[in-house]
mmCIF file of C-alpha atoms in Angstrom:
data_model
loop_
_atom_site.group_PDB
_atom_site.id
_atom_site.type_symbol
_atom_site.label_atom_id
_atom_site.label_comp_id
_atom_site.label_asym_id
_atom_site.label_seq_id
_atom_site.Cartn_x
_atom_site.Cartn_y
_atom_site.Cartn_z
ATOM 1 C CA LYS A 1 282.561 146.987 -31.678
ATOM 2 C CA VAL A 2 281.395 146.433 -28.069
ATOM 3 C CA PRO A 3 277.658 145.537 -27.987
ATOM 4 C CA CYS A 4 275.693 146.969 -25.027
ATOM 5 C CA TYR A 5 278.621 149.245 -24.123
ATOM 6 C CA PHE A 6 276.275 152.204 -23.608
ATOM 7 C CA PHE A 7 274.304 150.427 -20.897
ATOM 8 C CA SER A 8 277.508 149.778 -18.928
ATOM 9 C CA ILE A 9 278.175 153.541 -18.708
ATOM 10 C CA GLN A 10 274.553 154.728 -18.930
ATOM 11 C CA GLU A 11 274.272 156.138 -15.420
ATOM 12 C CA GLU A 12 277.544 158.043 -15.734
ATOM 13 C CA VAL A 13 276.532 159.547 -19.094
ATOM 14 C CA VAL A 14 273.005 160.508 -18.064
ATOM 15 C CA LEU A 15 274.115 162.196 -14.844
ATOM 16 C CA ARG A 16 277.139 163.964 -16.369
ATOM 17 C CA ASP A 17 276.731 167.775 -16.359
ATOM 18 C CA LYS A 18 273.103 167.438 -15.214
ATOM 19 C CA HIS A 19 271.613 170.898 -14.493
ATOM 20 C CA GLY A 20 275.074 172.356 -15.156
ATOM 21 C CA ASP A 21 274.019 175.063 -17.616
ATOM 22 C CA VAL A 22 272.755 178.607 -17.016
ATOM 23 C CA THR A 23 269.112 177.460 -17.274
ATOM 24 C CA GLY A 24 269.649 174.720 -14.704
ATOM 25 C CA THR A 25 267.782 172.272 -16.952
ATOM 26 C CA TRP A 26 270.594 170.575 -18.896
ATOM 27 C CA GLY A 27 270.234 166.808 -19.039
ATOM 28 C CA THR A 28 270.516 163.646 -21.119
ATOM 29 C CA GLU A 29 267.774 161.276 -22.226
ATOM 30 C CA HIS A 30 267.815 158.155 -24.348
ATOM 31 C CA MET A 31 265.452 155.937 -26.291
ATOM 32 C CA THR A 32 265.943 152.548 -27.944
ATOM 33 C CA PHE A 33 265.114 151.972 -31.614
ATOM 34 C CA HIS A 34 264.284 148.824 -33.532
ATOM 35 C CA ALA A 35 266.778 148.157 -36.333
ATOM 36 C CA GLU A 36 264.444 149.488 -39.087
ATOM 37 C CA GLU A 37 263.608 152.579 -37.012
ATOM 38 C CA GLN A 38 267.264 153.413 -36.507
ATOM 39 C CA SER A 39 267.931 153.358 -40.248
ATOM 40 C CA TYR A 40 265.021 155.741 -40.854
ATOM 41 C CA ALA A 41 266.007 158.070 -37.999
ATOM 42 C CA LEU A 42 269.607 158.163 -39.219
ATOM 43 C CA GLY A 43 268.815 158.897 -42.877
ATOM 44 C CA LYS A 44 271.128 158.782 -45.869
ATOM 45 C CA GLN A 45 274.681 159.525 -44.688
ATOM 46 C CA GLY A 46 273.246 160.695 -41.343
ATOM 47 C CA GLY A 47 271.245 163.532 -42.927
ATOM 48 C CA THR A 48 268.093 162.946 -40.858
ATOM 49 C CA ARG A 49 270.006 162.850 -37.575
ATOM 50 C CA ARG A 50 271.809 166.097 -38.461
ATOM 51 C CA LYS A 51 268.606 167.971 -39.301
ATOM 52 C CA LEU A 52 266.951 166.815 -36.064
ATOM 53 C CA GLU A 53 270.012 167.945 -34.116
ATOM 54 C CA ARG A 54 270.357 171.350 -35.803
ATOM 55 C CA SER A 55 266.637 172.189 -35.781
ATOM 56 C CA SER A 56 266.060 171.214 -32.132
ATOM 57 C CA GLY A 57 269.336 172.611 -30.770
ATOM 58 C CA ALA A 58 269.936 169.383 -28.830
ATOM 59 C CA ALA A 59 272.948 167.091 -29.254
ATOM 60 C CA ILE A 60 271.633 163.875 -30.833
ATOM 61 C CA GLN A 61 273.772 160.788 -31.336
ATOM 62 C CA TYR A 62 273.034 157.127 -32.032
ATOM 63 C CA ILE A 63 275.011 154.538 -30.067
ATOM 64 C CA GLY A 64 274.091 151.182 -31.483
ATOM 65 C CA GLN A 65 270.290 151.161 -31.390
ATOM 66 C CA VAL A 66 270.170 153.751 -28.591
ATOM 67 C CA CYS A 67 269.407 157.394 -29.392
ATOM 68 C CA VAL A 68 271.041 159.715 -26.860
ATOM 69 C CA VAL A 69 269.692 163.288 -26.617
ATOM 70 C CA SER A 70 271.462 165.974 -24.563
ATOM 71 C CA GLY A 71 270.484 169.600 -24.080
ATOM 72 C CA THR A 72 268.352 171.966 -22.064
ATOM 73 C CA GLN A 73 264.818 170.961 -21.177
ATOM 74 C CA ASP A 74 263.392 172.953 -24.106
ATOM 75 C CA GLU A 75 265.916 171.486 -26.567
ATOM 76 C CA ARG A 76 265.208 167.919 -25.473
ATOM 77 C CA LEU A 77 261.470 168.518 -25.651
ATOM 78 C CA ARG A 78 261.763 169.849 -29.196
ATOM 79 C CA ALA A 79 263.893 166.846 -30.168
ATOM 80 C CA ARG A 80 261.238 164.444 -28.810
ATOM 81 C CA TYR A 81 258.467 166.231 -30.716
ATOM 82 C CA TYR A 82 260.477 166.308 -33.951
ATOM 83 C CA MET A 83 261.367 162.625 -33.618
ATOM 84 C CA LYS A 84 257.707 161.744 -33.010
ATOM 85 C CA TRP A 85 256.512 163.695 -36.076
ATOM 86 C CA LEU A 86 259.247 162.094 -38.145
ATOM 87 C CA PHE A 87 257.986 158.597 -37.332
ATOM 88 C CA ASP A 88 254.315 159.632 -37.551
ATOM 89 C CA GLN A 89 254.890 160.383 -41.246
ATOM 90 C CA LEU A 90 255.386 156.644 -41.800
ATOM 91 C CA GLU A 91 251.786 156.078 -40.730
ATOM 92 C CA GLY A 92 250.150 158.834 -42.759
ATOM 93 C CA PRO A 93 249.481 162.604 -42.733
ATOM 94 C CA VAL A 94 250.815 164.598 -39.774
ATOM 95 C CA TRP A 95 249.067 167.592 -38.222
ATOM 96 C CA VAL A 96 250.656 169.634 -35.423
ATOM 97 C CA GLU A 97 247.943 170.848 -33.087
ATOM 98 C CA GLY A 98 248.513 174.384 -31.832
ATOM 99 C CA TRP A 99 251.294 175.156 -34.294
ATOM 100 C CA GLU A 100 250.171 178.799 -34.291
ATOM 101 C CA LYS A 101 251.312 179.180 -30.663
ATOM 102 C CA ARG A 102 254.704 177.512 -31.079
ATOM 103 C CA ASP A 103 257.790 179.751 -31.168
ATOM 104 C CA ASP A 104 259.751 177.249 -33.262
ATOM 105 C CA CYS A 105 257.335 176.944 -36.175
ATOM 106 C CA THR A 106 256.676 178.840 -39.415
ATOM 107 C CA VAL A 107 253.957 177.698 -41.824
ATOM 108 C CA VAL A 108 253.939 178.638 -45.511
ATOM 109 C CA GLU A 109 250.886 177.949 -47.662
ATOM 110 C CA ILE A 110 251.988 176.399 -50.955
ATOM 111 C CA PRO A 111 249.746 176.450 -54.071
ATOM 112 C CA GLY A 112 248.736 172.961 -55.140
ATOM 113 C CA ASP A 113 250.485 173.211 -58.495
ATOM 114 C CA CYS A 114 253.779 174.107 -56.760
ATOM 115 C CA VAL A 115 253.827 171.345 -54.121
ATOM 116 C CA GLY A 116 255.698 168.868 -56.323
ATOM 117 C CA TYR A 117 258.172 171.523 -57.433
ATOM 118 C CA ILE A 118 258.977 172.542 -53.856
ATOM 119 C CA THR A 119 259.171 168.918 -52.671
ATOM 120 C CA GLY A 120 261.382 167.658 -55.502
ATOM 121 C CA ASN A 121 261.991 164.124 -56.665
ATOM 122 C CA ARG A 122 261.946 161.831 -53.629
ATOM 123 C CA ARG A 123 261.942 164.922 -51.424
ATOM 124 C CA ALA A 124 265.296 166.140 -52.788
ATOM 125 C CA THR A 125 264.423 169.865 -52.835
ATOM 126 C CA LEU A 126 263.049 169.926 -49.290
ATOM 127 C CA GLY A 127 266.044 167.900 -48.134
ATOM 128 C CA SER A 128 268.554 170.326 -49.644
ATOM 129 C CA MET A 129 266.870 173.278 -47.905
ATOM 130 C CA GLU A 130 266.842 171.402 -44.579
ATOM 131 C CA GLU A 131 270.545 170.638 -45.006
ATOM 132 C CA GLU A 132 271.383 174.243 -45.929
ATOM 133 C CA TRP A 133 269.496 175.920 -43.093
ATOM 134 C CA GLY A 134 269.296 173.270 -40.371
ATOM 135 C CA THR A 135 265.511 173.015 -40.265
ATOM 136 C CA LEU A 136 262.888 170.261 -40.223
ATOM 137 C CA MET A 137 260.150 170.522 -42.873
ATOM 138 C CA PHE A 138 257.039 168.583 -43.800
ATOM 139 C CA PHE A 139 253.590 169.190 -45.264
ATOM 140 C CA MET A 140 250.846 169.168 -42.626
ATOM 141 C CA ASN A 141 247.544 167.472 -43.332
ATOM 142 C CA LYS A 142 244.795 166.186 -41.056
ATOM 143 C CA HIS A 143 243.888 162.494 -41.339
ATOM 144 C CA GLU A 144 240.324 163.335 -42.340
ATOM 145 C CA ASP A 145 241.617 165.478 -45.216
ATOM 146 C CA LYS A 146 243.620 162.642 -46.771
ATOM 147 C CA GLY A 147 242.597 162.222 -50.392
ATOM 148 C CA ARG A 148 240.336 165.269 -50.370
ATOM 149 C CA GLY A 149 240.717 168.414 -52.386
ATOM 150 C CA ARG A 150 243.799 167.355 -54.296
ATOM 151 C CA GLY A 151 245.275 170.288 -56.148
ATOM 152 C CA GLY A 152 244.413 172.780 -53.388
ATOM 153 C CA PRO A 153 246.982 174.688 -51.301
ATOM 154 C CA GLU A 154 248.933 172.786 -48.654
ATOM 155 C CA LYS A 155 250.590 173.938 -45.453
ATOM 156 C CA LEU A 156 254.359 173.488 -45.289
ATOM 157 C CA ALA A 157 255.624 173.480 -41.696
ATOM 158 C CA ILE A 158 259.179 174.657 -40.993
ATOM 159 C CA PHE A 159 260.700 173.942 -37.560
ATOM 160 C CA GLY A 160 263.923 175.302 -36.121
ATOM 161 C CA PRO A 161 265.561 178.524 -34.814
ATOM 162 C CA GLU A 162 264.126 181.852 -36.021
ATOM 163 C CA ARG A 163 266.949 182.754 -38.419
ATOM 164 C CA ALA A 164 267.031 179.287 -39.973
ATOM 165 C CA ARG A 165 263.248 179.255 -40.388
ATOM 166 C CA LYS A 166 263.286 182.656 -42.094
ATOM 167 C CA GLY A 167 266.049 181.592 -44.484
ATOM 168 C CA THR A 168 264.124 178.434 -45.360
ATOM 169 C CA GLU A 169 260.825 180.312 -45.703
ATOM 170 C CA LEU A 170 262.325 182.854 -48.116
ATOM 171 C CA LYS A 171 263.925 180.114 -50.212
ATOM 172 C CA VAL A 172 260.558 178.337 -50.435
ATOM 173 C CA MET A 173 258.869 181.608 -51.404
ATOM 174 C CA SER A 174 261.511 182.160 -54.098
ATOM 175 C CA GLY A 175 260.817 178.699 -55.517
ATOM 176 C CA VAL A 176 257.052 179.230 -55.534
ATOM 177 C CA GLU A 177 257.484 182.633 -57.189
ATOM 178 C CA THR A 178 259.559 181.017 -59.951
ATOM 179 C CA LYS A 179 256.801 178.482 -60.616
ATOM 180 C CA SER A 180 253.859 180.846 -60.020
ATOM 181 C CA PRO A 181 254.928 184.493 -60.629
ATOM 182 C CA GLY A 182 253.162 187.052 -58.453
ATOM 183 C CA HIS A 183 251.927 184.600 -55.828
ATOM 184 C CA PHE A 184 253.893 186.214 -52.991
ATOM 185 C CA THR A 185 254.877 189.534 -54.567
ATOM 186 C CA LYS A 186 251.683 190.932 -56.069
ATOM 187 C CA GLY A 187 251.141 194.375 -54.540
ATOM 188 C CA VAL A 188 254.229 194.118 -52.315
ATOM 189 C CA ARG A 189 256.001 197.399 -51.508
ATOM 190 C CA ASN A 190 259.327 198.461 -50.025
ATOM 191 C CA ARG A 191 259.628 197.941 -46.285
ATOM 192 C CA GLU A 192 262.220 199.209 -43.817
ATOM 193 C CA SER A 193 262.467 198.424 -40.116
ATOM 194 C CA ASP A 194 264.293 200.169 -37.268
ATOM 195 C CA ARG A 195 263.871 197.204 -34.934
ATOM 196 C CA HIS A 196 267.190 196.290 -33.313
ATOM 197 C CA GLY A 197 266.416 192.589 -33.050
ATOM 198 C CA PHE A 198 265.773 190.075 -35.812
ATOM 199 C CA ASP A 199 263.401 191.369 -38.482
ATOM 200 C CA SER A 200 262.974 191.479 -42.259
ATOM 201 C CA GLU A 201 262.838 194.245 -44.867
ATOM 202 C CA ARG A 202 262.018 194.448 -48.568
ATOM 203 C CA ILE A 203 263.428 196.225 -51.612
ATOM 204 C CA VAL A 204 261.368 196.117 -54.808
ATOM 205 C CA PHE A 205 263.629 195.927 -57.872
ATOM 206 C CA ARG A 206 262.929 196.934 -61.411
ATOM 207 C CA GLU A 207 263.002 193.937 -63.744
ATOM 208 C CA ASP A 208 266.297 195.004 -65.334
ATOM 209 C CA GLU A 209 267.953 195.172 -61.884
ATOM 210 C CA VAL A 210 267.125 191.634 -60.768
ATOM 211 C CA SER A 211 269.498 189.695 -63.048
ATOM 212 C CA TYR A 212 272.360 192.094 -62.237
ATOM 213 C CA ALA A 213 271.762 191.821 -58.473
ATOM 214 C CA LEU A 214 271.490 188.040 -58.746
ATOM 215 C CA GLY A 215 274.609 187.380 -60.833
ATOM 216 C CA LYS A 216 275.548 184.207 -62.693
ATOM 217 C CA ASP A 217 274.248 181.192 -60.758
ATOM 218 C CA GLY A 218 273.304 183.569 -57.909
ATOM 219 C CA VAL A 219 276.951 184.373 -57.108
ATOM 220 C CA THR A 220 276.348 188.111 -56.574
ATOM 221 C CA ARG A 221 273.433 187.533 -54.192
ATOM 222 C CA LYS A 222 275.436 184.987 -52.217
ATOM 223 C CA LYS A 223 278.462 187.263 -51.813
ATOM 224 C CA LEU A 224 276.309 190.166 -50.551
ATOM 225 C CA GLU A 225 274.593 187.798 -48.121
ATOM 226 C CA LEU A 226 277.863 186.373 -46.830
ATOM 227 C CA ALA A 227 279.641 189.723 -46.540
ATOM 228 C CA SER A 228 276.726 191.443 -44.776
ATOM 229 C CA GLY A 229 275.856 188.614 -42.389
ATOM 230 C CA ALA A 230 272.176 189.078 -43.265
ATOM 231 C CA ILE A 231 269.850 186.710 -45.100
ATOM 232 C CA LEU A 232 269.342 188.009 -48.641
ATOM 233 C CA GLN A 233 266.860 186.256 -50.899
ATOM 234 C CA TYR A 234 265.148 187.339 -54.103
ATOM 235 C CA VAL A 235 261.483 186.456 -54.448
ATOM 236 C CA GLY A 236 260.608 187.454 -57.980
ATOM 237 C CA CYS A 237 261.535 191.139 -58.259
ATOM 238 C CA VAL A 238 261.587 191.653 -54.480
ATOM 239 C CA ALA A 239 264.746 191.423 -52.379
ATOM 240 C CA TYR A 240 264.054 190.247 -48.817
ATOM 241 C CA ILE A 241 266.677 191.128 -46.204
ATOM 242 C CA ALA A 242 266.519 189.480 -42.779
ATOM 243 C CA GLY A 243 268.762 189.806 -39.743
ATOM 244 C CA ASP A 244 269.432 192.150 -36.846
ATOM 245 C CA LEU A 245 269.599 195.915 -37.463
ATOM 246 C CA PRO A 246 273.351 196.209 -38.270
ATOM 247 C CA GLU A 247 273.129 193.230 -40.639
ATOM 248 C CA ARG A 248 270.091 194.629 -42.456
ATOM 249 C CA LYS A 249 271.628 198.117 -42.708
ATOM 250 C CA ARG A 250 274.877 196.684 -44.054
ATOM 251 C CA CYS A 251 273.047 194.557 -46.626
ATOM 252 C CA ARG A 252 270.937 197.521 -47.799
ATOM 253 C CA ASP A 253 274.096 199.572 -48.307
ATOM 254 C CA PHE A 254 275.705 196.766 -50.297
ATOM 255 C CA VAL A 255 272.673 196.362 -52.571
ATOM 256 C CA GLU A 256 272.480 200.129 -53.119
ATOM 257 C CA TRP A 257 276.173 200.375 -54.027
ATOM 258 C CA LEU A 258 275.918 197.357 -56.296
ATOM 259 C CA LEU A 259 273.135 198.942 -58.330
ATOM 260 C CA LEU A 260 274.992 202.272 -58.487
ATOM 261 C CA GLN A 261 277.966 200.520 -60.078
ATOM 262 C CA ARG A 262 275.867 199.931 -63.194
ATOM 263 C CA LYS A 263 275.916 203.685 -63.841
ATOM 264 C CA GLY A 264 279.608 204.371 -63.194
ATOM 265 C CA PRO A 265 282.099 204.891 -60.346
ATOM 266 C CA VAL A 266 280.600 204.926 -56.842
ATOM 267 C CA THR A 267 281.554 207.696 -54.443
ATOM 268 C CA ILE A 268 281.731 206.876 -50.733
ATOM 269 C CA PRO A 269 283.285 210.008 -49.236
ATOM 270 C CA ASP A 270 283.676 208.914 -45.617
ATOM 271 C CA ILE A 271 284.095 205.445 -44.103
ATOM 272 C CA SER A 272 285.443 206.567 -40.716
ATOM 273 C CA GLY A 273 282.247 205.573 -38.921
ATOM 274 C CA ARG A 274 282.133 202.021 -40.296
ATOM 275 C CA LEU A 275 283.603 198.952 -38.580
ATOM 276 C CA ASP A 276 282.994 196.610 -41.519
ATOM 277 C CA VAL A 277 285.434 198.013 -44.084
ATOM 278 C CA THR A 278 289.132 197.974 -44.902
ATOM 279 C CA GLU A 279 290.525 200.666 -47.202
ATOM 280 C CA VAL A 280 293.476 199.829 -49.473
ATOM 281 C CA ARG A 281 295.271 202.396 -51.630
ATOM 282 C CA ILE A 282 296.388 200.720 -54.874
ATOM 283 C CA PRO A 283 299.192 202.261 -56.986
ATOM 284 C CA GLU A 284 297.915 203.258 -60.435
ATOM 285 C CA SER A 285 300.341 200.839 -62.097
ATOM 286 C CA CYS A 286 298.928 197.891 -60.118
ATOM 287 C CA LYS A 287 295.174 198.512 -60.391
ATOM 288 C CA GLY A 288 294.657 196.371 -63.477
ATOM 289 C CA TRP A 289 296.645 193.505 -61.974
ATOM 290 C CA VAL A 290 294.717 193.654 -58.682
ATOM 291 C CA THR A 291 291.232 193.945 -60.192
ATOM 292 C CA GLY A 292 291.765 191.609 -63.166
ATOM 293 C CA ASN A 293 289.926 191.621 -66.469
ATOM 294 C CA ARG A 294 286.511 193.251 -65.859
ATOM 295 C CA GLY A 295 286.999 192.758 -62.111
ATOM 296 C CA SER A 296 287.539 188.982 -62.367
ATOM 297 C CA GLU A 297 290.343 188.932 -59.794
ATOM 298 C CA LEU A 298 288.239 190.872 -57.277
ATOM 299 C CA ARG A 299 285.362 188.428 -57.811
ATOM 300 C CA ARG A 300 287.718 185.482 -57.178
ATOM 301 C CA MET A 301 288.941 187.023 -53.918
ATOM 302 C CA GLU A 302 285.379 187.787 -52.822
ATOM 303 C CA VAL A 303 284.426 184.118 -53.145
ATOM 304 C CA GLU A 304 287.554 183.006 -51.299
ATOM 305 C CA THR A 305 287.245 185.466 -48.396
ATOM 306 C CA GLY A 306 283.484 186.044 -48.054
ATOM 307 C CA THR A 307 283.784 189.787 -48.668
ATOM 308 C CA TYR A 308 282.380 192.465 -50.991
ATOM 309 C CA MET A 309 285.051 194.501 -52.843
ATOM 310 C CA PHE A 310 285.025 197.368 -55.315
ATOM 311 C CA MET A 311 286.959 200.464 -56.347
ATOM 312 C CA SER A 312 285.340 203.614 -54.969
ATOM 313 C CA LEU A 313 286.010 207.341 -55.044
ATOM 314 C CA ASP A 314 286.675 209.230 -51.826
ATOM 315 C CA ALA A 315 285.729 212.835 -50.990
ATOM 316 C CA ARG A 316 288.681 214.128 -53.060
ATOM 317 C CA GLY A 317 287.727 212.029 -56.071
ATOM 318 C CA GLU A 318 290.649 209.645 -55.582
ATOM 319 C CA GLU A 319 290.075 205.967 -56.246
ATOM 320 C CA ARG A 320 290.784 203.298 -53.617
ATOM 321 C CA LEU A 321 289.800 199.697 -52.989
ATOM 322 C CA LEU A 322 287.170 199.088 -50.299
ATOM 323 C CA ILE A 323 286.827 195.634 -48.756
ATOM 324 C CA PHE A 324 283.570 195.112 -46.872
ATOM 325 C CA GLY A 325 282.685 192.201 -44.620
ATOM 326 C CA CYS A 326 280.964 191.392 -41.342
ATOM 327 C CA LYS A 327 284.019 189.424 -40.179
ATOM 328 C CA ALA A 328 287.382 191.109 -39.610
ATOM 329 C CA GLY A 329 289.253 187.882 -40.351
ATOM 330 C CA LEU A 330 292.966 187.133 -40.153
ATOM 331 C CA LYS A 331 295.715 187.674 -42.713
ATOM 332 C CA GLN A 332 296.658 183.992 -42.374
ATOM 333 C CA GLY A 333 293.288 182.927 -43.864
ATOM 334 C CA GLY A 334 289.837 181.835 -42.780
ATOM 335 C CA GLY A 335 287.941 184.560 -44.664
ATOM 336 C CA GLY A 336 287.072 188.109 -43.678
ATOM 337 C CA GLY A 337 288.446 191.533 -44.547
ATOM 338 C CA ALA A 338 292.026 190.993 -43.375
ATOM 339 C CA HIS A 339 292.297 187.754 -45.357
#
């Protein structure tokens, strides 16, 4: 509406809040695009700008043909690197030197016959994973390797925060395992971790347990993931759980209880030590109305509130409804146990 408006307030914007964060490195930078560059950097409906912003942690906005980047020194540096690699892809293969030493990078080796499947038509599959997790992804190749060894494995680079990278990595692994069974899971065993910080664990399912734990269209997996706060992904017959210790412990409990429900009523005698559960006593005459046909009403409420719910027996053998979730929530709405 007002061409060159940014340049009239540039000094004020750049200096605003400079060094005002806890690291003392907060600042604002800007760069000017050509018209065709801006369109590429923006992406369809702003998708490229959003993934650069979420993966780098910086605030990125386009004002006319000016790209304004605000954040800490590390965030701005990541944004510059990501922007550079984005444009380098227009010229040919991109290779990130020293990626092994970067703390914002995960590389997954993809079998040659799965590259197209993971990429999707016009990059649709990679794009959907970037949008879901807030990461930046591309296949790394050296210029001298262009055209050589087609059909061999390729390195898929994933950039972003640790949790987002892990979620993306596990989703990629799940896709590869669907196309090439056993690639990531051959010989894999159960793994538990007592690390308090972010880590991952594994549970190896029997084949008959996978479809039950997944649910129609993955609904069961998603509800356990949302209610626990952990990342839960199935790679073949292996369930990967990632998060901090309370999240992983909560997710393991949920998976264990889910599988026990196949055999009959689940007994959880004492919940006094848990902060993630609400207990509701349901009158016998109302149980069918609350749970619905084959639990359909409970499933509907789980989707709406982001919780995990089931009828469980207490130490006296009396049945009550347990509502589990990592968020307490409010009765007025917004998800969580109270909702």
